[in-house]
GROMACS .gro file of C-alpha atoms in nm:
model
  227
    1MET     CA    1   0.009  -0.023   0.014
    2SER     CA    2   0.287   0.214   0.066
    3ASN     CA    3   0.435   0.167  -0.268
    4ILE     CA    4   0.085   0.288  -0.418
    5PHE     CA    5   0.122   0.621  -0.214
    6GLY     CA    6   0.477   0.666  -0.339
    7VAL     CA    7   0.405   0.613  -0.663
    8ALA     CA    8   0.092   0.843  -0.676
    9ALA     CA    9   0.302   1.143  -0.478
   10ALA     CA   10   0.581   1.112  -0.710
   11ALA     CA   11   0.304   1.125  -0.970
   12GLY     CA   12   0.161   1.431  -0.844
   13GLN     CA   13   0.480   1.597  -0.790
   14PHE     CA   14   0.565   1.557  -1.158
   15ALA     CA   15   0.277   1.676  -1.281
   16LEU     CA   16   0.306   1.972  -1.058
   17GLN     CA   17   0.638   2.041  -1.174
   18LEU     CA   18   0.504   2.012  -1.547
   19ALA     CA   19   0.240   2.269  -1.451
   20ILE     CA   20   0.478   2.515  -1.332
   21ILE     CA   21   0.762   2.499  -1.573
   22LYS     CA   22   0.764   2.796  -1.786
   23PRO     CA   23   0.893   2.766  -2.178
   24ASP     CA   24   1.211   2.940  -2.219
   25ARG     CA   25   1.351   3.151  -2.511
   26SER     CA   26   1.634   3.259  -2.713
   27PHE     CA   27   1.718   3.546  -2.890
   28SER     CA   28   1.975   3.518  -3.160
   29GLY     CA   29   2.163   3.828  -3.273
   30SER     CA   30   2.331   3.919  -3.599
   31ASP     CA   31   2.649   3.965  -3.460
   32GLY     CA   32   2.639   3.598  -3.269
   33THR     CA   33   2.473   3.749  -2.953
   34SER     CA   34   2.255   3.464  -2.777
   35ILE     CA   35   2.001   3.549  -2.506
   36VAL     CA   36   1.830   3.321  -2.330
   37ALA     CA   37   1.557   3.323  -2.071
   38GLN     CA   38   1.536   3.121  -1.767
   39VAL     CA   39   1.129   3.185  -1.798
   40THR     CA   40   0.927   3.310  -2.037
   41VAL     CA   41   0.583   3.452  -1.862
   42GLU     CA   42   0.422   3.596  -2.167
   43GLU     CA   43   0.430   3.658  -2.571
   44MET     CA   44   0.213   3.942  -2.729
   45HIS     CA   45   0.220   3.932  -3.098
   46ASP     CA   46   0.124   4.239  -3.301
   47ASP     CA   47   0.044   4.232  -3.710
   48ASP     CA   48  -0.140   4.540  -3.849
   49THR     CA   49  -0.260   4.619  -4.194
   50GLU     CA   50  -0.271   4.999  -4.218
   51ILE     CA   51  -0.576   5.089  -4.466
   52THR     CA   52  -0.531   5.429  -4.632
   53ASP     CA   53  -0.821   5.704  -4.583
   54HIS     CA   54  -0.862   6.002  -4.837
   55PRO     CA   55  -1.141   6.241  -4.736
   56VAL     CA   56  -1.339   6.408  -4.990
   57GLU     CA   57  -1.545   6.716  -5.005
   58GLN     CA   58  -1.878   6.520  -5.030
   59GLY     CA   59  -1.962   6.155  -4.964
   60ALA     CA   60  -1.784   5.878  -4.795
   61THR     CA   61  -1.398   5.872  -4.692
   62ILE     CA   62  -1.192   5.686  -4.957
   63SER     CA   63  -1.031   5.383  -4.865
   64ASP     CA   64  -0.844   5.275  -5.182
   65HIS     CA   65  -0.504   5.088  -5.043
   66ALA     CA   66  -0.354   4.888  -4.796
   67PHE     CA   67  -0.021   4.808  -4.679
   68VAL     CA   68   0.102   4.539  -4.424
   69MET     CA   69   0.326   4.723  -4.124
   70PRO     CA   70   0.600   4.576  -3.974
   71SER     CA   71   0.546   4.281  -3.716
   72GLY     CA   72   0.572   4.352  -3.321
   73LEU     CA   73   0.632   4.110  -3.041
   74VAL     CA   74   0.647   4.175  -2.638
   75VAL     CA   75   0.784   3.921  -2.481
   76THR     CA   76   0.791   3.918  -2.067
   77ALA     CA   77   1.089   3.692  -1.940
   78GLY     CA   78   1.284   3.608  -1.645
   79TRP     CA   79   1.592   3.611  -1.501
   80SER     CA   80   1.678   3.508  -1.119
   81ASP     CA   81   1.977   3.466  -0.913
   82SER     CA   82   1.876   3.165  -0.688
   83PRO     CA   83   2.104   2.861  -0.660
   84ASN     CA   84   2.000   2.584  -0.816
   85ASN     CA   85   1.726   2.758  -0.980
   86SER     CA   86   1.609   2.481  -1.215
   87SER     CA   87   1.554   2.217  -0.956
   88VAL     CA   88   1.252   2.046  -0.895
   89LEU     CA   89   1.242   2.184  -0.520
   90ASN     CA   90   1.270   2.536  -0.631
   91GLN     CA   91   1.028   2.507  -0.863
   92LEU     CA   92   0.780   2.356  -0.616
   93LEU     CA   93   0.843   2.641  -0.400
   94GLY     CA   94   0.783   2.894  -0.671
   95ALA     CA   95   0.426   2.772  -0.719
   96ALA     CA   96   0.362   2.734  -0.341
   97ALA     CA   97   0.492   3.073  -0.253
   98ASN     CA   98   0.201   3.229  -0.501
   99THR     CA   99  -0.034   3.115  -0.190
  100SER     CA  100   0.194   3.139   0.077
  101PRO     CA  101   0.326   3.435   0.255
  102VAL     CA  102   0.588   3.225   0.473
  103ILE     CA  103   0.704   3.081   0.160
  104GLN     CA  104   0.738   3.405  -0.016
  105ALA     CA  105   0.948   3.495   0.288
  106VAL     CA  106   1.156   3.141   0.253
  107VAL     CA  107   1.216   3.213  -0.150
  108GLY     CA  108   1.284   3.574  -0.072
  109ALA     CA  109   1.582   3.467   0.137
  110VAL     CA  110   1.704   3.212  -0.115
  111GLU     CA  111   1.720   3.462  -0.358
  112PHE     CA  112   1.902   3.708  -0.110
  113ILE     CA  113   2.163   3.448  -0.043
  114GLY     CA  114   2.212   3.356  -0.416
  115GLY     CA  115   2.287   3.740  -0.451
  116ALA     CA  116   2.520   3.731  -0.148
  117ILE     CA  117   2.716   3.444  -0.318
  118ASN     CA  118   2.775   3.625  -0.612
  119LEU     CA  119   2.863   3.943  -0.453
  120LEU     CA  120   3.162   3.759  -0.215
  121SER     CA  121   3.286   3.546  -0.518
  122GLY     CA  122   3.292   3.865  -0.722
  123SER     CA  123   3.095   3.740  -0.984
  124GLN     CA  124   2.807   3.887  -1.199
  125SER     CA  125   2.496   3.768  -1.126
  126ALA     CA  126   2.277   3.600  -1.394
  127VAL     CA  127   2.014   3.896  -1.316
  128ASN     CA  128   2.293   4.179  -1.414
  129SER     CA  129   2.458   3.996  -1.698
  130ALA     CA  130   2.116   3.928  -1.882
  131TYR     CA  131   1.991   4.294  -1.836
  132GLN     CA  132   2.338   4.441  -1.937
  133ALA     CA  133   2.341   4.195  -2.269
  134LEU     CA  134   1.990   4.343  -2.349
  135LEU     CA  135   2.086   4.702  -2.294
  136THR     CA  136   2.384   4.642  -2.520
  137ALA     CA  137   2.172   4.487  -2.794
  138ARG     CA  138   1.939   4.754  -2.791
  139ALA     CA  139   2.234   5.012  -2.788
  140ASN     CA  140   2.429   4.863  -3.098
  141ARG     CA  141   2.105   4.803  -3.271
  142VAL     CA  142   2.139   4.401  -3.316
  143LEU     CA  143   1.889   4.270  -3.518
  144PHE     CA  144   1.756   3.940  -3.349
  145SER     CA  145   1.598   3.595  -3.456
  146VAL     CA  146   1.323   3.523  -3.238
  147SER     CA  147   1.128   3.176  -3.199
  148THR     CA  148   0.821   3.181  -3.015
  149ALA     CA  149   0.566   2.902  -2.945
  150ARG     CA  150   0.352   3.036  -3.234
  151ARG     CA  151   0.597   3.202  -3.501
  152ASN     CA  152   0.946   3.260  -3.595
  153TYR     CA  153   1.057   3.625  -3.632
  154GLN     CA  154   1.356   3.766  -3.819
  155ASN     CA  155   1.518   4.110  -3.824
  156MET     CA  156   1.367   4.223  -3.497
  157LEU     CA  157   1.526   4.503  -3.310
  158ILE     CA  158   1.459   4.543  -2.965
  159LYS     CA  159   1.256   4.882  -2.960
  160GLY     CA  160   1.212   4.906  -2.549
  161LEU     CA  161   1.295   4.735  -2.241
  162THR     CA  162   1.055   4.742  -1.934
  163LEU     CA  163   1.206   4.695  -1.598
  164THR     CA  164   1.067   4.726  -1.213
  165THR     CA  165   1.277   4.638  -0.925
  166ASP     CA  166   1.135   4.656  -0.580
  167LYS     CA  167   1.200   4.494  -0.241
  168ASN     CA  168   1.048   4.162  -0.334
  169THR     CA  169   1.300   4.175  -0.729
  170GLU     CA  170   1.662   4.280  -0.585
  171ASN     CA  171   1.805   3.942  -0.707
  172ALA     CA  172   1.545   3.861  -0.968
  173MET     CA  173   1.410   4.020  -1.311
  174LEU     CA  174   1.101   4.035  -1.504
  175ILE     CA  175   1.160   4.243  -1.792
  176ARG     CA  176   0.957   4.328  -2.082
  177ILE     CA  177   1.106   4.329  -2.378
  178THR     CA  178   0.954   4.506  -2.683
  179PHE     CA  179   1.048   4.379  -3.029
  180ARG     CA  180   0.938   4.544  -3.376
  181GLN     CA  181   1.076   4.385  -3.732
  182ILE     CA  182   1.289   4.578  -3.977
  183LEU     CA  183   1.177   4.566  -4.327
  184MET     CA  184   1.521   4.553  -4.514
  185ALA     CA  185   1.554   4.692  -4.893
  186THR     CA  186   1.758   4.608  -5.143
  187THR     CA  187   1.955   4.855  -5.392
  188GLN     CA  188   2.196   4.790  -5.646
  189THR     CA  189   2.395   5.046  -5.869
  190VAL     CA  190   2.375   5.071  -6.234
  191THR     CA  191   2.590   5.234  -6.504
  192VAL     CA  192   2.404   5.532  -6.698
  193PRO     CA  193   2.514   5.528  -7.085
  194ASP     CA  194   2.630   5.871  -7.210
  195SER     CA  195   2.390   6.137  -7.252
  196SER     CA  196   2.522   6.168  -7.624
  197VAL     CA  197   2.395   5.846  -7.676
  198MET     CA  198   2.037   5.879  -7.591
  199ALA     CA  199   1.743   5.961  -7.769
  200ASN     CA  200   1.582   6.182  -7.513
  201PRO     CA  201   1.882   6.289  -7.263
  202GLU     CA  202   1.637   6.540  -7.093
  203GLN     CA  203   1.409   6.282  -6.960
  204ASN     CA  204   1.652   5.996  -6.870
  205GLY     CA  205   1.996   6.120  -6.889
  206ALA     CA  206   2.215   6.169  -6.545
  207THR     CA  207   2.159   6.444  -6.335
  208GLN     CA  208   2.365   6.731  -6.419
  209ASN     CA  209   2.478   7.057  -6.209
  210MET     CA  210   2.353   7.352  -6.375
  211GLY     CA  211   2.443   7.597  -6.134
  212THR     CA  212   2.231   7.846  -5.907
  213THR     CA  213   1.858   7.899  -6.070
  214TYR     CA  214   1.565   8.093  -5.977
  215PRO     CA  215   1.224   8.075  -6.032
  216VAL     CA  216   1.040   8.259  -6.291
  217PRO     CA  217   0.666   8.344  -6.340
  218ALA     CA  218   0.540   8.086  -6.541
  219PRO     CA  219   0.352   8.186  -6.915
  220ASN     CA  220   0.029   8.281  -6.916
  221ILE     CA  221  -0.037   8.376  -6.560
  222ASN     CA  222  -0.246   8.616  -6.418
  223VAL     CA  223   0.041   8.781  -6.156
  224SER     CA  224  -0.228   9.036  -5.994
  225ALA     CA  225  -0.472   8.791  -5.938
  226LEU     CA  226  -0.182   8.585  -5.714
  227PRO     CA  227  -0.244   8.653  -5.314
   0.00000   0.00000   0.00000
């Protein structure tokens, strides 16, 4: 009978572990930068189509054109300085901390100890390392490839970082990362033939410097009627 209860308890712990494990996400930069979140809480996808409006003097507004706007993505990701933050025990404590103030204090103490260990050892914490990597990538305008649960994004630029730190999150970070897609244009250089071999060089010839020019009144215009 005890074996049955042991198996049931193990199965319950495993089910609870699956329920509280959050998916992690990695952001791969064009410069080789790779940022891996310990936990991903939320992903918000934004896809808009701009429909142009042209008001007219009478009648309804004319909407005769539409174009696709760059995609947007907002990822809420988290990092923690807690030691062994991937263990089953800490995952169970994290789930229980949502309902128990006592366990919240215990988890906070564990995070404090993790921060103290990093301070005494002289190593930079996981939270500060991740935050500095995000700040550097934003400042350098690094293009990222982002894989989410729903789709993959290319040419994503960090538009903004939103972070709040209080007494409960001194050694943890829950940050909102706003990405926006960059639509890349391709250009090429062509050689224009000399205007002497063109049939209509005034229409398709190369630009020439004609010196300083001044506007003159157009012919057949009533200058006195101008305001």
